[in-house]
Amino acid sequence: MIEPGRVEVNVEGGVARVTFSHPKGNSLPGATLAELAAAVRRASDDPAARVVLLQSAGERAFCAGASFDELLAVKDEAAATEFFMGFARLILAMRSCPKFVVARVQGKVVGGGVGVVAASDYALATRAASIRLSELALGIGPFVIGPVVERRIGPGPFAAAAADADWRDADWAERHGLYAQVHDSIEELDAAVSALLERLAGFSPEAMAELKRVFWEDTTGWERLLERRAAISARLVLTDRAQRTIQGMRGR
């Protein structure tokens, strides 16, 4: 079992399995975000890895999004910007990885976790994997993850999900392209993930790398875009309204 709040990487059979864990719904503190980005970059350079699997521990939530503890701990815009840049760097690492990144989504996904799923090249989920862009309800907004979520599901669905900050079920997420497959149980999910990884690991690495570039060729300039978005989130998260709301949500 991996250490809570840590990231484990295992490369076997052509697959780099990147697993993250946190006792609070697999939420993402800054250190975990940095470890995930570093793990994806290492897998990018590892000739033994032909495909990357991104997954979280346990059978419930895939990811609860940003760590509320860290959102409350930041005291200035520089520190807050650095925290939100953790999501930006992970998204950019997944984008620049020359190998397909597959996401295994076993449960609910909130906020920044939705951005992580959207940054994968292929996501498989269970019917328990409802999603929520909760940021506006916290007094901020899905600014950093916005470009990658909008790119995956389209501007209309993104605007609706960002505006009402409500739950959408896994069928909605599949219908709008966030999930490529939805399965009735974790057992069925794992069987489908294993079959897909075996197939991908046997494909031409050169062809997959070229196809990956095609997938992401419309994302030039994202480095500066995500930096600007992180600054917006940083400014808003420091407001009294956002801090009070996050404090109240942390206690639930």
Short mmCIF file of N, CA and C in Angstrom, two decimals, residues 4-7 20-22 26-39 41 63 65-74 78-91 112 116:
data_model
loop_
_atom_site.label_atom_id
_atom_site.label_comp_id
_atom_site.label_asym_id
_atom_site.label_seq_id
_atom_site.Cartn_x
_atom_site.Cartn_y
_atom_site.Cartn_z
N PRO A 4 0.16 7.46 2.26
CA PRO A 4 -0.83 8.52 2.01
C PRO A 4 -0.16 9.84 1.66
N GLY A 5 -0.70 10.49 0.64
CA GLY A 5 -0.16 11.76 0.24
C GLY A 5 1.09 11.64 -0.61
N ARG A 6 1.37 10.44 -1.09
CA ARG A 6 2.57 10.20 -1.88
C ARG A 6 2.20 9.64 -3.25
N VAL A 7 3.23 9.50 -4.07
CA VAL A 7 3.07 9.00 -5.43
C VAL A 7 3.99 7.81 -5.62
N PHE A 20 -1.42 7.79 -7.07
CA PHE A 20 -1.35 8.78 -6.00
C PHE A 20 -2.40 8.48 -4.94
N SER A 21 -2.13 8.97 -3.73
CA SER A 21 -3.01 8.67 -2.62
C SER A 21 -3.01 9.83 -1.64
N HIS A 22 -4.15 10.06 -1.02
CA HIS A 22 -4.26 11.02 0.08
C HIS A 22 -5.46 10.61 0.93
N ASN A 26 -8.22 11.44 -1.74
CA ASN A 26 -7.19 11.55 -2.79
C ASN A 26 -7.08 12.98 -3.31
N SER A 27 -7.14 13.92 -2.38
CA SER A 27 -6.95 15.32 -2.75
C SER A 27 -5.49 15.57 -3.11
N LEU A 28 -5.23 16.77 -3.63
CA LEU A 28 -3.92 17.03 -4.21
C LEU A 28 -3.23 18.23 -3.56
N PRO A 29 -2.41 17.99 -2.54
CA PRO A 29 -1.54 19.04 -2.03
C PRO A 29 -0.46 19.39 -3.05
N GLY A 30 0.23 20.49 -2.83
CA GLY A 30 1.26 20.92 -3.76
C GLY A 30 2.36 19.89 -3.95
N ALA A 31 2.77 19.23 -2.86
CA ALA A 31 3.84 18.24 -2.96
C ALA A 31 3.43 17.07 -3.84
N THR A 32 2.17 16.64 -3.72
CA THR A 32 1.69 15.53 -4.55
C THR A 32 1.62 15.94 -6.01
N LEU A 33 1.15 17.16 -6.27
CA LEU A 33 1.11 17.65 -7.65
C LEU A 33 2.51 17.65 -8.27
N ALA A 34 3.49 18.11 -7.49
CA ALA A 34 4.86 18.15 -8.00
C ALA A 34 5.39 16.74 -8.26
N GLU A 35 5.08 15.81 -7.36
CA GLU A 35 5.52 14.43 -7.56
C GLU A 35 4.86 13.80 -8.78
N LEU A 36 3.59 14.09 -8.98
CA LEU A 36 2.90 13.54 -10.15
C LEU A 36 3.50 14.07 -11.45
N ALA A 37 3.75 15.38 -11.50
CA ALA A 37 4.36 15.95 -12.70
C ALA A 37 5.73 15.34 -12.96
N ALA A 38 6.52 15.17 -11.89
CA ALA A 38 7.85 14.58 -12.04
C ALA A 38 7.75 13.13 -12.50
N ALA A 39 6.77 12.40 -11.98
CA ALA A 39 6.59 11.00 -12.37
C ALA A 39 6.22 10.89 -13.84
N ARG A 41 6.99 13.06 -16.17
CA ARG A 41 8.18 13.41 -16.95
C ARG A 41 9.18 12.26 -16.99
N CYS A 63 -10.47 11.63 -7.06
CA CYS A 63 -9.72 12.81 -6.63
C CYS A 63 -10.68 13.89 -6.15
N GLY A 65 -9.78 16.94 -5.62
CA GLY A 65 -9.31 18.24 -6.10
C GLY A 65 -8.25 18.83 -5.20
N ALA A 66 -8.18 20.15 -5.20
CA ALA A 66 -7.15 20.85 -4.44
C ALA A 66 -7.29 20.60 -2.95
N SER A 67 -6.16 20.62 -2.26
CA SER A 67 -6.15 20.45 -0.81
C SER A 67 -6.68 21.71 -0.13
N PHE A 68 -7.79 21.57 0.60
CA PHE A 68 -8.34 22.72 1.32
C PHE A 68 -7.35 23.25 2.36
N ASP A 69 -6.60 22.35 2.99
CA ASP A 69 -5.63 22.79 3.98
C ASP A 69 -4.62 23.76 3.36
N GLU A 70 -4.16 23.45 2.17
CA GLU A 70 -3.19 24.33 1.53
C GLU A 70 -3.83 25.61 1.02
N LEU A 71 -5.07 25.53 0.56
CA LEU A 71 -5.75 26.74 0.11
C LEU A 71 -5.93 27.72 1.26
N LEU A 72 -6.07 27.21 2.47
CA LEU A 72 -6.21 28.08 3.64
C LEU A 72 -4.86 28.52 4.18
N ALA A 73 -3.83 27.79 3.86
CA ALA A 73 -2.50 28.10 4.41
C ALA A 73 -1.78 29.20 3.63
N VAL A 74 -2.12 29.39 2.36
CA VAL A 74 -1.42 30.41 1.57
C VAL A 74 -1.79 31.80 2.08
N ALA A 78 1.95 35.26 -4.23
CA ALA A 78 3.05 34.46 -4.77
C ALA A 78 2.90 33.00 -4.36
N ALA A 79 2.61 32.76 -3.08
CA ALA A 79 2.44 31.39 -2.60
C ALA A 79 1.21 30.75 -3.22
N ALA A 80 0.14 31.51 -3.34
CA ALA A 80 -1.09 30.97 -3.92
C ALA A 80 -0.89 30.64 -5.40
N THR A 81 -0.20 31.52 -6.11
CA THR A 81 0.08 31.27 -7.53
C THR A 81 0.91 30.01 -7.69
N GLU A 82 1.91 29.83 -6.83
CA GLU A 82 2.75 28.64 -6.90
C GLU A 82 1.92 27.38 -6.67
N PHE A 83 0.96 27.45 -5.74
CA PHE A 83 0.12 26.27 -5.52
C PHE A 83 -0.68 25.93 -6.79
N PHE A 84 -1.34 26.92 -7.37
CA PHE A 84 -2.16 26.63 -8.56
C PHE A 84 -1.29 26.24 -9.76
N MET A 85 -0.04 26.72 -9.78
CA MET A 85 0.85 26.30 -10.86
C MET A 85 1.18 24.82 -10.77
N GLY A 86 0.97 24.21 -9.60
CA GLY A 86 1.15 22.77 -9.50
C GLY A 86 0.23 22.02 -10.44
N PHE A 87 -1.03 22.48 -10.53
CA PHE A 87 -1.96 21.87 -11.49
C PHE A 87 -1.52 22.15 -12.92
N ALA A 88 -1.06 23.38 -13.16
CA ALA A 88 -0.61 23.75 -14.50
C ALA A 88 0.55 22.87 -14.94
N ARG A 89 1.51 22.67 -14.05
CA ARG A 89 2.69 21.88 -14.43
C ARG A 89 2.33 20.42 -14.68
N LEU A 90 1.39 19.89 -13.91
CA LEU A 90 0.96 18.51 -14.16
C LEU A 90 0.26 18.40 -15.50
N ILE A 91 -0.64 19.32 -15.79
CA ILE A 91 -1.33 19.31 -17.09
C ILE A 91 -0.33 19.42 -18.23
N GLY A 112 -10.01 20.32 -9.41
CA GLY A 112 -8.77 20.07 -10.13
C GLY A 112 -8.62 18.65 -10.62
N VAL A 116 -7.26 16.97 -14.26
CA VAL A 116 -6.28 15.89 -14.43
C VAL A 116 -6.84 14.83 -15.37
#
